[in-house]
Amino acid sequence: MLQRRLLHTAKACLNKPLAPFTSTKYPKLKRNPCYSKITDKDVEHLRTFLTSSDLIYEKDPESTAIAHLNTDWFNLYRGSSSLCVFPKTTKQVSQILEYCHERQIAVVPQGGNTGVSGGAVPVFDEVIINLSKMDKIRHFDPISGVAIVDCGVVLEQLDQFLEPKGYTVPLDLGAKGSCQLGGNVSTNAGGLRLMRYGSLHGNVLGLEVVLPDGTVLDNISTLRKDNTGYDLKQLFIGAEGTLGIITGVSLLTPKRPKAVNVALIALESFEAIQKAFVLAKDHLTEILSAFEFWDQDSVGVVKSQLMQKSKYPLEGKHAFYALIETQGSKREHDETKLLEYIQLLMEKDIALDGVMAQSSDQIKTLWAWREKIPEAISKSGVALTYDVSMDVPLLYKLVKDTKEYFSKKDMLGPGKVYSNLIGFGHVGDGNLHIMANLNKTDSDGLKLMDEFIFSWAMKNKGSITAEHGIGVAKVQYMHRARSATQLQLMRTIKRAIDPKGIMNPYKVLPE
Ligand code: FAD
Ligand code: ZN
């Protein structure tokens, strides 16, 4: 269901004006002339091992058949590729890369295309290698819980496959109906339960990767412990397709919890959220699986865009809301613990109101108010997304400071830069999302907002990207976010693996 809905939304952007070209947004980016341009002869060669339905070649990149593949889910980034290929096997990925390497044709790997940093779409005319047809679950071991899957398996499909076996996926995110395992690993996606299950750097046990020259690196281990030399898979986790194409993933999956409980509480300040978070760790200890928060403006956007007919689960208007989830094995015990926790919050005047879901449908509804936030604000206009991380006490100060700064800013006229600025995120991971509808669709507002938020995060010892990655969106900030030594080492690795620079150029590493 969700998958169809998200894909529909992605296509729906075709009815809106298409996003400006990424190269217009970032005029300093110039096409690197060392890359060959695609010719009919190249396409002819690719057709020798790809069927006609596995390849789209449109000389006009704005034609309907290829425009949506050139545009990201948020309709913020757009390239002008005339060629998209859909390999079905690792061998085909290898043949494509071997050929592109020899001809020095630049490529961009594309999974579910739900990424937030413009990493999965071309900047210029890079060939799009869309992995959605590599969608087989290769193997599952019910003893260890290790699943081996093709890169194009959709996260929610894997979860549905695991459900009757009593297992679940160790990561969950709002885009689960469209994002793919290869994309998740390549972005090192965080999501809603990182505080419980940890990051993909721990849960991915092995990878199969096609290197830029077509060599297949079979590193698809199923071992939890293996210290034989450098841990090569870690290089590709979070590499955003700049080092190779991940074709297979070996993933450690946890047992599906027998009891899941969810509560929603209302609070009047971010200080109260911090107190509630500490108390949740104290009182719910090992069963606490998620602690998410959002502000009142987030509720307004979801209500007006996607849930007009739904009644908000709590009465009145409150400054903040927090969703607390427990996952455990004893329903009664967990329910009592969560109920006691809510009572404690009320007694201590930390929470103003609270509700606990009584059924799995109610659990879904409470989660919907959180999960629909990004989709809702994207529906109400051109939406910018930030995913900074920092010490928890500072999280919401950034939202307040951003609003204050832009209310005084007169460069574009007060209030002209954005509307609907909202703050929400993963308290448990110190990860804040700020999203805003940009009023001016030219690059001025975007630049002002980027500069303010990224500088603020760096000044406060935070990260400019906790989970979405650098892509093309933040590449110009890498000089400030990483030291010269760090950047030098990253370039050395990139050159060693991809000497011709064909993998996802213009992304992650600045020139
Ligand atoms: P894509 O967007 O297709 O690609 C992302 C990057 O990975 C690109 O650089 C691409 O080149 C590269 N890539 C893709 N597949 C491969 C491959 N097989 N081999 C090599 N490189 C590859 N992210 C979070 O971390 N946490 C969240 O909570 C979260 N919530 C979201 C909610 C919504 C509604 C949406 C739309 C997005 C959300 N995201 C979130 C962002 C996004 O869903 C994740 O980044 C996701 O992991 C991307 O997966 P994908 O398959 O769509 O990858
Ligand atoms: Zn997130």
Coordinates of C-alpha atoms and ligand atoms in Angstrom, one line a residue:
M1 CA 0.0 0.0 0.0
L2 CA 2.6 2.5 1.2
Q3 CA 4.8 1.6 -1.7
R4 CA 2.2 2.4 -4.2
R5 CA 1.3 5.6 -2.4
L6 CA 4.9 6.9 -2.4
L7 CA 5.6 5.9 -5.9
H8 CA 2.4 7.7 -6.9
T9 CA 3.7 10.8 -5.1
A10 CA 7.0 10.6 -6.9
K11 CA 5.2 10.5 -10.2
A12 CA 2.8 13.2 -9.1
C13 CA 5.7 15.6 -9.1
L14 CA 5.5 15.4 -12.9
N15 CA 2.2 17.3 -12.7
K16 CA 4.0 20.0 -10.8
P17 CA 6.5 22.3 -12.4
L18 CA 9.7 20.2 -12.7
A19 CA 12.5 21.0 -10.2
P20 CA 15.1 23.4 -11.5
F21 CA 18.2 21.6 -12.9
T22 CA 20.7 20.9 -10.1
S23 CA 23.4 22.6 -12.2
T24 CA 21.3 25.8 -12.2
K25 CA 20.9 25.6 -8.4
Y26 CA 24.6 25.2 -8.0
P27 CA 26.1 27.2 -10.9
K28 CA 29.7 26.4 -9.7
L29 CA 29.1 22.8 -10.7
K30 CA 30.4 22.2 -14.3
R31 CA 30.1 19.1 -16.3
N32 CA 33.5 17.4 -16.3
P33 CA 34.6 17.1 -19.9
C34 CA 36.6 14.0 -19.3
Y35 CA 33.4 12.0 -19.3
S36 CA 32.3 10.6 -22.7
K37 CA 28.8 11.5 -23.9
I38 CA 26.4 8.7 -24.6
T39 CA 26.1 7.8 -28.2
D40 CA 23.7 5.5 -30.2
K41 CA 26.7 3.1 -30.5
D42 CA 26.9 2.8 -26.7
V43 CA 23.2 2.1 -26.4
E44 CA 23.6 -0.5 -29.2
H45 CA 26.3 -2.2 -27.2
L46 CA 24.2 -2.2 -24.0
R47 CA 21.3 -3.8 -25.9
T48 CA 23.5 -6.8 -26.6
F49 CA 22.9 -8.0 -23.0
L50 CA 19.9 -5.9 -21.8
T51 CA 16.4 -6.5 -23.2
S52 CA 14.4 -3.5 -24.6
S53 CA 12.3 -3.3 -21.4
D54 CA 15.5 -3.0 -19.3
L55 CA 16.7 0.2 -20.9
I56 CA 15.1 3.6 -21.5
Y57 CA 16.9 5.8 -24.0
E58 CA 15.3 9.2 -24.7
K59 CA 17.2 11.9 -26.4
D60 CA 15.0 14.5 -24.7
P61 CA 15.6 14.1 -20.9
E62 CA 12.4 16.0 -20.2
S63 CA 10.2 13.4 -22.0
T64 CA 7.8 11.7 -19.6
A65 CA 9.5 8.3 -19.9
I66 CA 12.7 9.5 -18.3
A67 CA 11.9 12.8 -16.5
H68 CA 10.9 11.1 -13.3
L69 CA 14.1 9.1 -13.2
N70 CA 16.0 12.3 -13.5
T71 CA 14.1 13.9 -10.6
D72 CA 14.3 13.1 -6.9
W73 CA 11.3 12.2 -4.7
F74 CA 11.2 15.7 -3.1
N75 CA 11.3 17.3 -6.6
L76 CA 14.3 19.4 -5.6
Y77 CA 17.1 18.0 -7.8
R78 CA 17.1 17.3 -11.5
G79 CA 19.6 16.0 -14.0
S80 CA 19.4 15.5 -17.8
S81 CA 20.3 11.9 -18.5
S82 CA 19.0 10.4 -21.7
L83 CA 19.7 6.8 -20.6
C84 CA 18.5 4.7 -17.7
V85 CA 19.3 1.0 -17.5
F86 CA 17.5 -1.6 -15.2
P87 CA 19.9 -4.6 -14.7
K88 CA 18.4 -7.8 -13.3
T89 CA 21.6 -9.6 -12.2
T90 CA 24.9 -8.9 -10.7
K91 CA 26.5 -10.0 -14.0
Q92 CA 24.6 -7.4 -15.9
V93 CA 25.7 -4.7 -13.4
S94 CA 29.2 -5.9 -13.9
Q95 CA 28.9 -5.8 -17.7
I96 CA 27.4 -2.2 -17.6
L97 CA 30.2 -0.9 -15.3
E98 CA 32.9 -2.6 -17.2
Y99 CA 31.7 -0.9 -20.4
C100 CA 31.2 2.5 -18.8
H101 CA 34.6 2.2 -17.2
E102 CA 36.3 1.5 -20.5
R103 CA 34.5 4.4 -22.2
Q104 CA 34.8 6.7 -19.1
I105 CA 31.0 7.2 -19.0
A106 CA 29.8 8.6 -15.7
V107 CA 27.0 6.7 -13.9
V108 CA 24.6 7.2 -11.0
P109 CA 23.2 4.3 -9.0
Q110 CA 19.5 4.6 -8.2
G111 CA 17.5 2.6 -5.7
G112 CA 14.1 3.7 -4.6
N113 CA 15.0 7.3 -5.3
T114 CA 13.7 8.5 -1.9
G115 CA 17.1 9.9 -0.9
V116 CA 17.1 13.5 0.5
S117 CA 20.4 14.8 -0.7
G118 CA 20.0 14.6 -4.5
G119 CA 22.5 11.6 -4.6
A120 CA 20.3 9.2 -6.6
V121 CA 19.7 11.4 -9.7
P122 CA 22.2 12.7 -12.2
V123 CA 23.6 16.2 -12.1
F124 CA 24.3 16.3 -15.8
D125 CA 24.0 13.4 -18.2
E126 CA 25.3 10.5 -16.1
V127 CA 23.8 7.1 -17.0
I128 CA 21.2 6.1 -14.4
I129 CA 21.6 2.5 -13.2
N130 CA 18.3 1.8 -11.6
L131 CA 18.4 -1.3 -9.3
S132 CA 14.7 -1.9 -8.7
K133 CA 14.6 -5.1 -10.9
M134 CA 17.2 -6.7 -8.6
D135 CA 14.5 -7.7 -6.1
K136 CA 15.1 -11.3 -5.1
I137 CA 15.4 -12.5 -1.5
R138 CA 18.3 -14.9 -1.9
H139 CA 18.4 -16.7 1.4
F140 CA 17.2 -16.6 5.0
D141 CA 18.7 -18.6 7.9
P142 CA 16.1 -18.9 10.7
I143 CA 18.7 -19.9 13.2
S144 CA 21.0 -16.9 12.9
G145 CA 18.4 -14.6 11.5
V146 CA 20.7 -13.6 8.6
A147 CA 18.9 -12.6 5.4
I148 CA 20.8 -12.3 2.1
V149 CA 19.0 -10.1 -0.4
D150 CA 19.4 -8.4 -3.8
C151 CA 20.0 -4.7 -3.5
G152 CA 16.7 -3.7 -5.0
V153 CA 14.5 -5.5 -2.4
V154 CA 12.2 -2.9 -0.9
L155 CA 12.6 -2.5 2.9
E156 CA 8.9 -3.1 3.6
Q157 CA 8.9 -6.2 1.4
L158 CA 11.7 -7.7 3.4
D159 CA 9.9 -7.0 6.6
Q160 CA 6.7 -8.7 5.2
F161 CA 8.8 -11.7 4.2
L162 CA 10.3 -11.9 7.7
E163 CA 7.1 -11.5 9.6
P164 CA 5.8 -15.1 9.4
K165 CA 9.2 -16.3 10.3
G166 CA 9.2 -14.3 13.6
Y167 CA 11.9 -11.9 12.5
T168 CA 11.9 -8.2 11.5
V169 CA 14.2 -5.7 9.8
P170 CA 16.5 -3.7 12.1
L171 CA 15.7 -0.4 10.6
D172 CA 12.4 1.4 9.8
L173 CA 11.7 4.7 8.1
G174 CA 8.8 6.6 6.6
A175 CA 9.9 5.7 3.1
K176 CA 10.0 1.9 3.8
G177 CA 7.4 1.2 1.1
S178 CA 9.7 2.5 -1.6
C179 CA 13.4 2.6 -0.4
Q180 CA 15.6 -0.4 -1.1
L181 CA 18.1 -2.2 0.9
G182 CA 21.0 -1.1 -1.5
G183 CA 19.9 2.5 -1.0
N184 CA 19.5 2.1 2.7
V185 CA 23.1 0.6 3.0
S186 CA 24.5 3.2 0.6
T187 CA 23.1 6.1 2.7
N188 CA 23.6 4.3 6.0
A189 CA 20.0 5.1 6.8
G190 CA 19.1 5.7 10.4
G191 CA 15.4 5.9 10.9
L192 CA 13.0 5.3 13.8
R193 CA 14.6 2.5 15.7
L194 CA 18.3 3.1 15.6
M195 CA 18.4 3.6 19.3
R196 CA 17.2 0.0 19.7
Y197 CA 19.0 -1.9 17.0
G198 CA 22.0 0.2 16.2
S199 CA 23.2 1.4 12.8
L200 CA 23.8 -0.5 9.6
H201 CA 27.5 -0.5 10.3
G202 CA 26.7 -3.1 12.8
N203 CA 23.8 -4.9 11.2
V204 CA 25.2 -5.4 7.8
L205 CA 27.4 -8.6 7.9
G206 CA 28.5 -8.7 4.3
L207 CA 28.1 -7.0 0.9
E208 CA 28.4 -8.0 -2.7
V209 CA 29.7 -5.0 -4.6
V210 CA 30.4 -4.4 -8.3
L211 CA 33.5 -2.2 -8.4
P212 CA 33.7 0.6 -11.0
D213 CA 35.7 -1.5 -13.5
G214 CA 33.1 -4.3 -13.3
T215 CA 35.0 -6.5 -10.9
V216 CA 32.6 -8.3 -8.5
L217 CA 33.8 -8.1 -4.9
D218 CA 32.1 -11.0 -3.2
N219 CA 32.2 -10.0 0.5
I220 CA 28.8 -11.5 1.3
S221 CA 29.8 -13.0 4.7
T222 CA 27.2 -14.2 7.2
L223 CA 29.6 -14.1 10.1
R224 CA 29.0 -11.8 13.0
K225 CA 32.7 -12.0 14.0
D226 CA 35.4 -11.8 11.4
N227 CA 38.6 -9.9 11.9
T228 CA 40.5 -11.0 8.8
G229 CA 42.2 -7.8 7.8
Y230 CA 40.4 -4.5 7.0
D231 CA 36.6 -4.7 7.1
L232 CA 36.1 -3.7 3.5
K233 CA 32.2 -3.7 3.6
Q234 CA 32.3 -0.7 5.9
L235 CA 33.7 1.5 3.1
F236 CA 30.6 1.0 1.0
I237 CA 28.1 1.6 3.9
G238 CA 27.3 5.3 3.6
A239 CA 29.4 5.8 0.4
E240 CA 26.3 7.0 -1.5
G241 CA 27.2 5.1 -4.6
T242 CA 30.6 6.8 -5.1
L243 CA 32.7 3.7 -4.8
G244 CA 30.7 0.9 -6.5
I245 CA 27.3 -0.6 -6.8
I246 CA 26.1 -2.8 -3.9
T247 CA 24.3 -5.7 -5.5
G248 CA 23.8 -8.0 -2.5
V249 CA 23.4 -7.4 1.2
S250 CA 23.7 -9.8 4.1
L251 CA 21.7 -8.4 7.0
L252 CA 21.4 -9.5 10.6
T253 CA 17.7 -9.4 11.5
P254 CA 16.4 -9.4 15.0
K255 CA 13.5 -11.4 16.4
R256 CA 10.1 -9.7 15.9
P257 CA 9.0 -8.3 19.3
K258 CA 6.0 -10.2 20.7
A259 CA 4.6 -7.1 22.4
V260 CA 4.7 -3.6 21.0
N261 CA 3.2 -0.6 22.9
V262 CA 3.0 3.0 21.9
A263 CA 2.1 6.1 23.8
L264 CA 1.8 9.7 22.7
I265 CA 2.3 12.5 25.2
A266 CA 1.9 16.3 25.1
L267 CA 4.5 18.6 26.6
E268 CA 5.0 22.3 26.9
S269 CA 8.7 22.7 26.3
F270 CA 11.8 21.0 24.9
E271 CA 13.2 20.9 28.4
A272 CA 10.2 18.7 29.4
I273 CA 11.0 16.4 26.4
Q274 CA 14.5 15.9 27.7
K275 CA 13.2 15.0 31.2
A276 CA 10.7 12.6 29.7
F277 CA 13.5 11.0 27.7
V278 CA 15.7 10.5 30.7
L279 CA 12.7 9.1 32.6
A280 CA 11.9 6.7 29.7
K281 CA 15.5 5.3 29.8
D282 CA 15.2 4.9 33.6
H283 CA 11.8 3.4 33.7
L284 CA 11.4 1.5 30.5
T285 CA 15.1 0.5 30.2
E286 CA 15.6 -2.5 27.9
I287 CA 12.1 -2.3 26.3
L288 CA 12.3 1.3 25.1
S289 CA 12.6 1.1 21.3
A290 CA 11.8 4.6 20.0
F291 CA 11.6 8.1 21.3
E292 CA 10.4 10.6 18.7
F293 CA 9.3 14.2 19.0
W294 CA 7.6 16.8 16.9
D295 CA 6.3 20.4 17.4
Q296 CA 2.8 21.9 17.0
D297 CA 3.6 23.2 13.6
S298 CA 4.3 19.7 12.4
V299 CA 0.8 18.6 13.5
G300 CA -0.7 21.6 11.6
V301 CA 1.0 20.5 8.3
V302 CA 0.1 16.9 8.6
K303 CA -3.5 17.8 9.4
S304 CA -3.9 20.2 6.6
Q305 CA -2.2 18.1 3.9
L306 CA -2.9 14.4 4.7
M307 CA -5.1 13.8 7.7
Q308 CA -7.9 16.5 7.3
K309 CA -10.5 14.0 8.4
S310 CA -8.7 12.5 11.3
K311 CA -9.1 13.7 14.9
Y312 CA -5.8 14.3 16.6
P313 CA -5.4 11.7 19.4
L314 CA -4.9 14.4 22.1
E315 CA -7.2 17.3 22.9
G316 CA -6.1 20.9 22.8
K317 CA -2.9 22.4 21.3
H318 CA 0.4 21.8 22.9
A319 CA 3.9 23.0 22.0
F320 CA 5.4 19.5 21.6
Y321 CA 4.5 15.9 21.3
A322 CA 6.6 12.8 21.9
L323 CA 5.9 9.2 20.8
I324 CA 7.3 6.5 23.0
E325 CA 7.4 2.9 21.8
T326 CA 8.3 -0.2 23.7
Q327 CA 9.2 -3.6 22.2
G328 CA 9.4 -6.6 24.4
S329 CA 8.2 -10.1 25.0
K330 CA 5.7 -9.8 27.8
R331 CA 2.6 -7.8 26.9
E332 CA 1.2 -7.3 30.3
H333 CA 4.5 -6.3 31.8
D334 CA 5.3 -3.9 29.0
E335 CA 1.8 -2.3 29.1
T336 CA 2.1 -1.8 32.9
K337 CA 5.5 -0.3 32.5
L338 CA 4.4 2.2 29.8
L339 CA 1.3 3.1 31.8
E340 CA 3.3 3.7 34.9
Y341 CA 5.7 5.8 32.9
I342 CA 2.9 8.0 31.6
Q343 CA 1.5 8.4 35.2
L344 CA 4.9 9.3 36.5
L345 CA 5.3 12.0 33.8
M346 CA 1.9 13.5 34.8
E347 CA 2.7 13.3 38.5
K348 CA 6.0 15.1 38.0
D349 CA 4.2 17.7 35.7
I350 CA 6.5 16.7 32.9
A351 CA 3.7 15.8 30.5
L352 CA 0.4 17.6 30.2
D353 CA -1.6 14.8 28.6
G354 CA -1.0 11.3 27.3
V355 CA -2.6 8.5 25.5
M356 CA -1.7 4.8 25.0
A357 CA -2.7 2.8 21.9
Q358 CA -5.1 0.0 22.7
S359 CA -4.8 -1.9 19.4
S360 CA -2.5 -2.4 16.5
D361 CA -4.7 0.0 14.5
Q362 CA -4.3 2.7 17.1
I363 CA -0.5 2.0 17.1
K364 CA -0.5 2.7 13.4
T365 CA -2.5 5.9 13.8
L366 CA -0.1 7.3 16.4
W367 CA 2.9 6.4 14.2
A368 CA 1.1 8.0 11.2
W369 CA 1.2 11.4 12.9
R370 CA 5.0 11.1 13.0
E371 CA 5.7 9.3 9.8
K372 CA 3.6 11.5 7.6
I373 CA 5.4 14.7 8.5
P374 CA 8.0 14.7 5.6
E375 CA 5.3 13.7 3.0
A376 CA 2.9 16.3 4.3
I377 CA 5.3 19.2 4.1
S378 CA 6.5 18.1 0.7
K379 CA 2.9 18.2 -0.5
S380 CA 2.4 21.8 0.7
G381 CA 5.2 23.2 -1.4
V382 CA 8.9 23.0 -2.2
A383 CA 10.3 21.4 0.9
L384 CA 13.8 21.7 2.3
T385 CA 14.9 19.0 4.7
Y386 CA 17.7 19.1 7.2
D387 CA 19.0 16.2 9.3
V388 CA 21.5 17.6 11.7
S389 CA 22.7 15.9 14.9
M390 CA 24.1 17.4 18.1
D391 CA 23.9 17.1 21.8
V392 CA 20.2 16.5 22.8
P393 CA 19.9 19.6 25.0
L394 CA 20.7 21.8 21.9
L395 CA 18.3 20.1 19.4
Y396 CA 15.3 22.5 19.5
K397 CA 17.4 25.6 20.1
L398 CA 18.3 25.4 16.4
V399 CA 14.7 25.6 15.4
K400 CA 14.1 28.6 17.6
D401 CA 17.3 30.4 16.4
T402 CA 16.5 29.7 12.8
K403 CA 13.0 31.2 13.1
E404 CA 14.5 34.2 15.0
Y405 CA 17.3 34.8 12.5
F406 CA 14.9 34.7 9.5
S407 CA 12.3 36.9 11.1
K408 CA 15.0 39.6 11.3
K409 CA 16.5 38.9 8.0
D410 CA 15.7 41.5 5.4
M411 CA 17.7 40.3 2.5
L412 CA 14.7 38.8 0.8
G413 CA 12.2 40.7 3.0
P414 CA 11.1 39.4 6.4
G415 CA 9.2 36.1 6.3
K416 CA 9.9 35.8 2.6
V417 CA 12.4 33.0 2.8
Y418 CA 10.2 30.2 4.0
S419 CA 6.8 29.3 5.4
N420 CA 5.9 26.3 7.6
L421 CA 9.2 25.8 9.3
I422 CA 8.8 22.7 11.5
G423 CA 11.1 20.7 13.9
F424 CA 10.8 17.0 14.6
G425 CA 13.1 14.0 15.0
H426 CA 14.8 11.2 16.8
V427 CA 15.5 12.4 20.3
G428 CA 17.1 9.1 21.2
D429 CA 19.8 9.6 18.6
G430 CA 20.3 13.4 19.0
N431 CA 19.0 13.8 15.5
L432 CA 16.8 16.8 14.5
H433 CA 14.9 17.3 11.3
I434 CA 14.1 20.8 10.2
M435 CA 11.8 21.1 7.2
A436 CA 10.5 24.2 5.6
N437 CA 8.6 25.3 2.5
L438 CA 10.8 27.6 0.5
N439 CA 8.9 30.6 -0.6
K440 CA 11.3 31.6 -3.3
T441 CA 12.1 28.7 -5.6
D442 CA 15.4 30.2 -6.8
S443 CA 18.6 29.4 -5.0
D444 CA 18.8 32.5 -2.8
G445 CA 16.5 31.2 0.0
L446 CA 18.1 27.7 -0.2
K447 CA 21.6 29.2 0.2
L448 CA 20.6 31.4 3.1
M449 CA 18.9 28.5 4.9
D450 CA 21.7 26.1 4.3
E451 CA 24.3 28.5 5.5
F452 CA 22.5 29.4 8.7
I453 CA 21.7 25.8 9.7
F454 CA 25.0 24.1 8.7
S455 CA 27.1 26.9 10.3
W456 CA 25.0 26.6 13.5
A457 CA 25.4 22.8 13.6
M458 CA 29.2 23.0 13.0
K459 CA 29.6 25.8 15.6
N460 CA 27.9 23.6 18.1
K461 CA 30.0 20.6 17.4
G462 CA 27.2 18.8 15.6
S463 CA 27.0 17.0 12.3
I464 CA 25.6 18.6 9.1
T465 CA 24.1 15.2 8.2
A466 CA 23.1 12.5 10.7
E467 CA 21.5 10.2 8.3
H468 CA 20.6 11.6 4.8
G469 CA 24.2 11.9 3.6
I470 CA 26.1 14.5 1.6
G471 CA 24.9 13.8 -2.0
V472 CA 25.1 16.9 -4.0
A473 CA 23.2 19.0 -1.5
K474 CA 25.9 19.5 1.1
V475 CA 29.1 18.8 -1.0
Q476 CA 30.1 22.5 -0.8
Y477 CA 30.2 22.2 3.0
M478 CA 32.6 19.3 3.1
H479 CA 35.6 21.6 3.3
R480 CA 34.2 23.0 6.6
A481 CA 32.7 19.8 8.0
R482 CA 35.9 17.7 7.5
S483 CA 39.6 18.5 8.0
A484 CA 42.0 18.7 5.2
T485 CA 43.6 15.4 6.4
Q486 CA 40.2 13.6 6.5
L487 CA 39.3 14.9 3.0
Q488 CA 42.7 13.9 1.7
L489 CA 42.3 10.3 3.0
M490 CA 38.8 10.1 1.5
R491 CA 40.2 11.2 -1.9
T492 CA 42.9 8.6 -1.7
I493 CA 40.4 5.9 -1.1
K494 CA 38.1 7.2 -3.9
R495 CA 41.1 7.3 -6.4
A496 CA 42.2 3.8 -5.5
I497 CA 38.8 2.3 -6.1
D498 CA 37.5 4.5 -8.8
P499 CA 40.5 6.0 -10.6
K500 CA 38.5 7.2 -13.6
G501 CA 35.9 8.8 -11.3
I502 CA 32.9 7.4 -13.1
M503 CA 30.9 6.5 -9.9
N504 CA 28.3 9.2 -9.0
P505 CA 30.5 12.2 -9.7
Y506 CA 29.9 15.7 -8.2
K507 CA 28.6 14.0 -5.0
V508 CA 30.1 13.6 -1.5
L509 CA 33.7 14.8 -2.3
P510 CA 34.3 18.4 -3.3
E511 CA 36.6 19.1 -6.2
Ligands
FAD1 P1 18.2 6.2 -3.3 O1 17.5 7.5 -3.0 O2 17.8 5.7 -4.6 O3 19.7 6.5 -3.3 C1 20.4 7.1 -2.2 C2 21.9 7.1 -2.4 O4 22.4 5.7 -2.5 C3 22.3 7.7 -3.8 O5 23.5 8.3 -3.6 C4 22.4 6.5 -4.7 O6 23.3 6.8 -5.7 C5 22.9 5.4 -3.8 N1 22.5 4.1 -4.1 C6 21.2 3.6 -4.2 N2 21.2 2.3 -4.4 C7 22.5 1.9 -4.5 C8 23.2 0.7 -4.7 N3 22.5 -0.5 -4.8 N4 24.6 0.7 -4.7 C9 25.3 1.8 -4.5 N5 24.7 3.0 -4.3 C10 23.3 3.0 -4.3 N6 16.3 8.4 5.8 C11 16.8 8.1 7.0 O7 18.0 7.8 7.2 N7 15.9 8.1 8.1 C12 14.6 8.4 8.0 O8 13.9 8.3 9.0 C13 14.1 8.7 6.7 N8 12.8 9.0 6.5 C14 12.4 9.3 5.2 C15 11.0 9.5 5.1 C16 10.5 9.8 3.8 C17 9.0 10.1 3.6 C18 11.4 9.9 2.7 C19 10.9 10.2 1.3 C20 12.8 9.7 2.9 C21 13.2 9.4 4.2 N9 14.6 9.1 4.4 C22 15.1 8.7 5.6 C23 15.6 9.2 3.2 C24 15.7 7.9 2.4 O9 14.5 7.2 2.4 C25 16.8 7.0 2.8 O10 18.0 7.8 2.5 C26 16.9 5.7 2.1 O11 17.9 4.9 2.7 C27 17.2 5.8 0.6 O12 17.0 4.6 -0.1 P2 16.7 4.5 -1.6 O13 16.6 3.1 -2.0 O14 15.5 5.4 -1.9 O15 18.0 5.2 -2.2
ZN2 ZN 15.1 10.8 10.3

